Short mmCIF file of C-alpha atoms in Angstrom, two decimals:
data_model
loop_
_atom_site.label_atom_id
_atom_site.label_comp_id
_atom_site.label_asym_id
_atom_site.label_seq_id
_atom_site.Cartn_x
_atom_site.Cartn_y
_atom_site.Cartn_z
CA MET A 19 -0.11 -0.05 0.19
CA ASN A 20 1.38 3.11 -1.05
CA VAL A 21 1.69 6.21 1.48
CA ILE A 22 -1.54 7.68 -0.66
CA ALA A 23 -3.59 4.87 -0.39
CA LYS A 24 -2.72 4.47 3.29
CA ARG A 25 -3.70 7.80 3.86
CA VAL A 26 -7.00 7.29 2.55
CA PHE A 27 -7.13 4.40 4.09
CA THR A 28 -6.41 5.94 7.93
CA THR A 29 -8.99 9.19 7.21
CA THR A 30 -11.97 6.56 6.32
CA ALA A 31 -11.17 4.55 9.21
CA LEU A 32 -10.98 7.52 11.20
CA MET A 33 -14.26 8.68 9.39
CA MET A 34 -15.97 5.30 10.13
CA LEU A 35 -14.36 5.76 13.79
CA SER A 36 -15.83 9.30 14.59
CA LEU A 37 -19.99 8.49 12.97
CA SER A 38 -19.72 5.98 14.94
CA SER A 39 -18.80 7.37 18.24
CA TRP A 40 -20.82 10.43 17.07
CA VAL A 41 -23.66 7.80 16.71
CA VAL A 42 -23.61 6.34 20.28
CA SER A 43 -22.84 9.33 22.23
CA ALA A 44 -25.53 12.39 19.88
CA GLN A 45 -28.52 10.03 19.39
CA SER A 46 -28.97 8.52 22.40
CA PRO A 47 -30.92 11.44 23.81
CA LEU A 48 -33.16 11.08 20.57
CA LEU A 49 -33.87 7.10 21.54
CA LYS A 50 -34.69 9.16 25.43
CA GLU A 51 -37.06 11.63 23.91
CA GLN A 52 -38.57 8.89 21.87
CA ILE A 53 -39.12 6.73 25.02
CA GLU A 54 -40.57 10.03 26.79
CA THR A 55 -42.90 10.28 23.91
CA ILE A 56 -44.57 6.81 24.72
CA VAL A 57 -44.59 7.32 28.07
CA MET A 58 -45.85 11.25 27.98
CA GLY A 59 -49.93 11.41 29.55
CA LYS A 60 -49.82 8.11 30.97
CA GLN A 61 -51.55 7.51 34.21
CA ALA A 62 -48.29 5.51 35.41
CA THR A 63 -44.21 5.77 36.94
CA VAL A 64 -42.22 4.31 34.25
CA GLY A 65 -38.83 3.19 34.51
CA VAL A 66 -36.41 1.97 31.53
CA ALA A 67 -33.05 0.60 31.09
CA VAL A 68 -31.88 0.54 27.36
CA TRP A 69 -28.25 -1.11 27.48
CA GLY A 70 -26.90 -1.05 23.90
CA PRO A 71 -23.60 -2.93 22.54
CA ASP A 72 -21.90 -0.33 22.05
CA ASP A 73 -22.73 1.90 25.34
CA LEU A 74 -20.63 2.36 28.26
CA GLU A 75 -23.41 3.06 30.71
CA PRO A 76 -27.30 2.12 30.19
CA LEU A 77 -29.73 5.02 29.43
CA LEU A 78 -32.04 5.04 32.04
CA VAL A 79 -35.54 7.00 32.61
CA ASN A 80 -36.99 7.70 36.20
CA PRO A 81 -33.10 6.54 37.29
CA PHE A 82 -34.29 6.96 41.49
CA GLU A 83 -37.45 5.41 41.43
CA LYS A 84 -37.79 2.31 43.41
CA PHE A 85 -39.88 0.23 41.01
CA PRO A 86 -41.52 -3.54 43.27
CA MET A 87 -40.11 -6.55 41.38
CA GLN A 88 -42.55 -8.62 41.77
CA SER A 89 -41.73 -11.59 39.11
CA VAL A 90 -38.84 -10.72 37.94
CA PHE A 91 -36.56 -11.60 41.20
CA LYS A 92 -37.27 -14.78 39.98
CA LEU A 93 -34.18 -14.48 37.75
CA HIS A 94 -32.32 -13.07 40.53
CA LEU A 95 -33.38 -16.52 42.19
CA ALA A 96 -32.64 -18.60 39.52
CA MET A 97 -28.90 -17.12 39.41
CA LEU A 98 -28.87 -17.64 42.99
CA VAL A 99 -29.81 -21.76 42.55
CA LEU A 100 -27.93 -22.24 39.74
CA HIS A 101 -24.84 -20.44 41.51
CA GLN A 102 -25.31 -23.19 44.14
CA VAL A 103 -25.84 -25.89 41.75
CA ASP A 104 -22.45 -25.59 40.47
CA GLN A 105 -20.95 -25.21 43.99
CA GLY A 106 -22.41 -28.11 44.76
CA LYS A 107 -24.21 -27.57 47.01
CA LEU A 108 -27.85 -28.03 45.48
CA ASP A 109 -28.24 -30.85 42.23
CA LEU A 110 -30.71 -30.21 39.07
CA ASN A 111 -31.66 -34.17 39.97
CA GLN A 112 -32.41 -33.98 43.70
CA SER A 113 -36.06 -34.10 44.76
CA VAL A 114 -38.42 -32.00 46.19
CA ALA A 115 -41.45 -32.77 47.76
CA VAL A 116 -44.50 -30.98 47.16
CA LYS A 117 -47.55 -30.99 49.85
CA ARG A 118 -50.53 -29.78 48.48
CA SER A 119 -51.92 -28.70 51.90
CA GLU A 120 -48.48 -27.05 52.70
CA VAL A 121 -47.85 -24.47 49.57
CA LEU A 122 -49.25 -21.25 48.86
CA GLN A 123 -52.82 -21.88 47.50
CA ASN A 124 -54.99 -19.59 45.02
CA THR A 125 -52.37 -18.50 42.76
CA TRP A 126 -50.76 -18.80 39.81
CA SER A 127 -48.75 -21.93 39.63
CA PRO A 128 -49.04 -24.39 36.07
CA MET A 129 -46.87 -27.03 37.99
CA MET A 130 -49.69 -27.89 40.59
CA LYS A 131 -51.94 -27.73 37.54
CA ASP A 132 -50.04 -30.39 35.95
CA HIS A 133 -49.62 -32.53 38.82
CA GLN A 134 -51.67 -34.28 40.65
CA GLY A 135 -52.56 -35.95 44.19
CA ASP A 136 -52.04 -34.27 47.30
CA GLU A 137 -48.33 -35.17 47.56
CA PHE A 138 -45.55 -35.61 44.90
CA THR A 139 -41.62 -34.94 44.17
CA VAL A 140 -40.32 -32.47 41.69
CA ALA A 141 -36.82 -31.74 40.71
CA VAL A 142 -34.56 -29.22 41.27
CA GLN A 143 -34.59 -28.59 37.23
CA GLN A 144 -38.14 -28.54 36.85
CA LEU A 145 -38.58 -25.88 39.92
CA LEU A 146 -36.38 -23.99 38.29
CA GLN A 147 -38.20 -24.31 34.50
CA TYR A 148 -41.54 -23.56 36.36
CA SER A 149 -40.01 -21.02 38.33
CA VAL A 150 -39.04 -18.59 35.37
CA SER A 151 -40.62 -20.12 32.00
CA HIS A 152 -43.99 -19.97 33.82
CA SER A 153 -43.11 -17.89 36.51
CA ASP A 154 -44.95 -20.59 38.65
CA ASN A 155 -45.47 -19.07 42.54
CA VAL A 156 -45.55 -22.09 44.56
CA ALA A 157 -42.33 -23.29 42.69
CA CYS A 158 -40.49 -20.01 43.07
CA ASP A 159 -41.26 -20.08 47.28
CA LEU A 160 -39.86 -24.14 47.04
CA LEU A 161 -36.88 -22.36 45.81
CA PHE A 162 -36.38 -19.60 47.95
CA GLU A 163 -36.49 -22.67 50.60
CA LEU A 164 -33.50 -24.11 49.33
CA VAL A 165 -31.51 -21.25 49.47
CA GLY A 166 -31.86 -19.57 52.87
CA GLY A 167 -35.03 -17.55 51.95
CA PRO A 168 -35.35 -13.89 50.74
CA ALA A 169 -32.08 -13.06 52.74
CA ALA A 170 -29.68 -15.36 51.12
CA LEU A 171 -31.18 -14.05 47.25
CA HIS A 172 -30.72 -10.26 48.85
CA THR A 173 -26.98 -11.12 49.84
CA TYR A 174 -26.16 -13.05 46.75
CA ILE A 175 -27.55 -10.02 44.84
CA GLN A 176 -25.22 -7.47 46.71
CA SER A 177 -21.77 -9.84 46.09
CA LEU A 178 -22.55 -9.28 42.41
CA GLY A 179 -21.78 -5.54 43.07
CA ILE A 180 -25.31 -4.60 42.68
CA ASN A 181 -26.99 -2.41 45.56
CA GLU A 182 -29.69 -0.66 44.90
CA THR A 183 -31.78 -3.69 44.65
CA GLU A 184 -33.59 -5.16 47.99
CA VAL A 185 -35.80 -8.72 48.36
CA VAL A 186 -37.69 -9.40 52.07
CA ALA A 187 -40.36 -11.40 51.05
CA ASN A 188 -40.96 -14.55 48.50
CA GLU A 189 -44.80 -15.30 46.66
CA ALA A 190 -46.24 -15.97 49.93
CA GLN A 191 -45.47 -12.89 52.22
CA MET A 192 -46.19 -10.66 49.44
CA HIS A 193 -49.29 -12.81 48.96
CA ALA A 194 -50.51 -11.97 52.44
CA ASP A 195 -49.67 -8.39 52.26
CA ASP A 196 -50.19 -6.10 49.23
CA GLN A 197 -47.83 -3.42 50.63
CA VAL A 198 -45.15 -6.63 50.57
CA GLN A 199 -44.04 -5.92 46.92
CA TYR A 200 -43.24 -2.54 47.10
CA LYS A 201 -40.28 -3.66 49.52
CA ASN A 202 -38.84 -6.34 47.17
CA TRP A 203 -37.83 -3.32 44.72
CA THR A 204 -34.52 -2.44 42.22
CA SER A 205 -33.33 0.79 40.49
CA MET A 206 -33.54 0.48 37.11
CA LYS A 207 -29.41 0.81 37.00
CA ALA A 208 -29.72 -1.87 39.52
CA VAL A 209 -31.91 -3.94 36.61
CA ALA A 210 -29.82 -2.73 34.22
CA GLN A 211 -26.31 -4.11 35.69
CA LEU A 212 -28.13 -7.58 36.50
CA LEU A 213 -28.90 -7.72 32.77
CA GLN A 214 -25.65 -7.41 31.96
CA LYS A 215 -23.90 -9.94 34.12
CA PHE A 216 -26.43 -12.43 32.92
CA GLU A 217 -25.62 -11.93 29.21
CA GLN A 218 -21.93 -11.61 30.04
CA LYS A 219 -22.05 -15.46 31.25
CA LYS A 220 -19.31 -14.89 33.90
CA GLN A 221 -21.29 -15.36 36.79
CA LEU A 222 -22.30 -18.73 36.27
CA SER A 223 -20.81 -22.51 34.85
CA GLU A 224 -21.15 -23.23 30.83
CA THR A 225 -24.40 -25.64 31.57
CA SER A 226 -25.74 -23.44 34.26
CA GLN A 227 -25.94 -20.48 31.89
CA ALA A 228 -27.57 -22.50 28.88
CA LEU A 229 -30.12 -23.75 30.57
CA LEU A 230 -30.92 -20.17 32.41
CA TRP A 231 -30.76 -19.08 28.83
CA LYS A 232 -32.97 -21.94 27.52
CA TRP A 233 -35.84 -21.23 30.17
CA MET A 234 -36.03 -17.12 29.42
CA VAL A 235 -35.79 -17.88 25.65
CA GLU A 236 -39.25 -20.25 26.68
CA THR A 237 -40.55 -17.51 28.63
CA THR A 238 -44.23 -18.16 28.08
CA THR A 239 -45.48 -15.05 30.64
CA GLY A 240 -45.84 -11.39 28.94
CA PRO A 241 -45.79 -12.45 24.57
CA GLN A 242 -46.61 -8.67 24.51
CA ARG A 243 -44.62 -6.79 26.45
CA LEU A 244 -40.90 -6.73 25.03
CA LYS A 245 -41.28 -9.26 21.95
CA GLY A 246 -45.02 -7.69 21.04
CA LEU A 247 -43.67 -5.77 18.38
CA LEU A 248 -40.43 -6.82 17.62
CA PRO A 249 -39.78 -8.80 14.14
CA ALA A 250 -41.11 -12.24 13.97
CA GLY A 251 -38.27 -15.04 14.84
CA THR A 252 -36.53 -12.09 16.81
CA ILE A 253 -34.83 -14.10 19.95
CA VAL A 254 -35.84 -12.89 23.44
CA ALA A 255 -34.20 -14.25 26.80
CA HIS A 256 -36.62 -12.32 29.59
CA LYS A 257 -38.48 -12.44 32.56
CA THR A 258 -41.70 -10.76 33.52
CA GLY A 259 -43.57 -9.68 36.88
CA THR A 260 -47.07 -8.47 37.21
CA SER A 261 -49.16 -7.40 40.49
CA GLY A 262 -52.76 -7.59 40.55
CA VAL A 263 -55.04 -4.45 40.43
CA ARG A 264 -56.08 -2.23 43.29
CA ALA A 265 -58.24 0.40 43.85
CA GLY A 266 -58.05 1.03 40.31
CA LYS A 267 -54.73 0.49 40.14
CA THR A 268 -51.64 -1.93 39.26
CA ALA A 269 -48.72 -1.96 40.98
CA ALA A 270 -46.17 -3.85 38.62
CA THR A 271 -46.48 -4.50 35.41
CA ASN A 272 -42.66 -5.44 34.13
CA ASP A 273 -40.77 -7.25 31.80
CA ILE A 274 -36.78 -7.21 31.63
CA GLY A 275 -34.17 -9.13 29.13
CA VAL A 276 -32.08 -9.83 26.22
CA ILE A 277 -32.89 -9.32 22.96
CA MET A 278 -30.62 -10.15 20.37
CA LEU A 279 -30.23 -7.82 17.11
CA PRO A 280 -29.66 -9.55 13.57
CA ASP A 281 -25.93 -9.01 14.01
CA GLY A 282 -26.06 -11.71 17.02
CA ARG A 283 -25.18 -8.88 19.54
CA PRO A 284 -27.24 -7.69 22.68
CA LEU A 285 -29.74 -5.38 23.30
CA LEU A 286 -30.82 -5.80 26.95
CA VAL A 287 -33.80 -3.49 27.71
CA ALA A 288 -36.29 -3.41 31.00
CA VAL A 289 -39.11 -1.52 31.64
CA PHE A 290 -41.76 -1.59 34.78
CA VAL A 291 -44.35 0.48 34.73
CA LYS A 292 -45.68 1.30 38.24
CA ASP A 293 -48.26 1.93 39.83
CA SER A 294 -50.61 2.46 36.97
CA ALA A 295 -54.71 3.73 36.45
CA GLU A 296 -54.18 2.17 33.36
CA SER A 297 -55.65 -0.92 31.45
CA GLU A 298 -53.22 -3.67 30.60
CA ARG A 299 -53.41 -3.36 27.26
CA THR A 300 -51.90 -0.29 27.92
CA ASN A 301 -49.54 -1.16 30.28
CA GLU A 302 -48.20 -3.65 27.66
CA ALA A 303 -47.95 -1.32 25.03
CA ILE A 304 -45.93 0.70 26.95
CA ILE A 305 -43.49 -1.93 27.14
CA ALA A 306 -43.89 -3.76 23.67
CA GLN A 307 -43.17 0.20 22.10
CA VAL A 308 -40.28 1.20 24.31
CA ALA A 309 -38.54 -2.20 23.44
CA GLN A 310 -39.65 -1.47 19.45
CA ALA A 311 -37.99 2.30 19.97
CA ALA A 312 -34.63 0.79 21.62
CA TYR A 313 -34.71 -2.08 18.43
CA GLN A 314 -34.91 0.30 15.32
CA PHE A 315 -32.99 2.63 17.14
CA GLU A 316 -29.62 0.25 16.83
CA LEU A 317 -30.35 -0.96 13.55
CA LYS A 318 -30.07 2.69 12.65
CA LYS A 319 -26.85 2.82 14.37
CA LEU A 320 -25.86 -0.20 12.24
CA SER A 321 -26.67 0.89 8.93
CA ALA A 322 -25.17 4.26 9.30
CA VAL A 323 -21.49 2.80 10.32
CA SER A 324 -22.28 0.18 7.39
CA PRO A 325 -19.99 0.43 4.49
CA ASP A 326 -22.28 0.09 2.21
#
């Protein structure tokens, strides 16, 4: 390569790098404006975290608000259970006895519908699949018993360097007192950090990571949330959280996850809708529209730096 060609190549490379940097830094406010437009006028408090593959920090909306997690914390719990499996403290194949009379009644539990009789056994791996993929409340609380309860989970989250998250209650305790759900809270920064640690695949063994990823991709709850407006076939590994409705307000309609971009890179998105007076359809539409905006924003960035 002669001197002139080298200069042209170097100049072009620097221009591409400069353009890429401009797209990352200068356009982020545009995405935030889009998100603010989506939530404008809604009778709800909405928290958002978007962490693109090129971003050094997540884009955050309502970063200082405390959002009730509801079943989103089942992702945190699954990571702890699998961590203990990796340590040899638990075994995926070990059996757990389930007595129908002793578990939480009148709650969401596909597992209890799938099994007959007053007593039966399930493997730890099955409990994890029910809890993550189907957001099963009974399976969740059985897992809590195995790891040492909410306090053990809180300690584990802190050990990951995630500080703005509190876990003090299991599903049974939240069912007993509607206000307890607000004590299981997270900030948007903290939930973005958790997603990053999950996606970076450094916390768990390869086998445990693969299982958790599979269960999150197979999530059956919230199909109209993060996945709702994305192109058909887009891979989304996610975990939802949903409260009941009290006095006309829904405390929590949540979804967090990893959206795979067409080039194979991860886009981390979390949307929490708190104390909403809107309908379930509207709450889920907010989540879907934010995910769509973030996804399309990343596609535009890819297009802007494409050599074509």
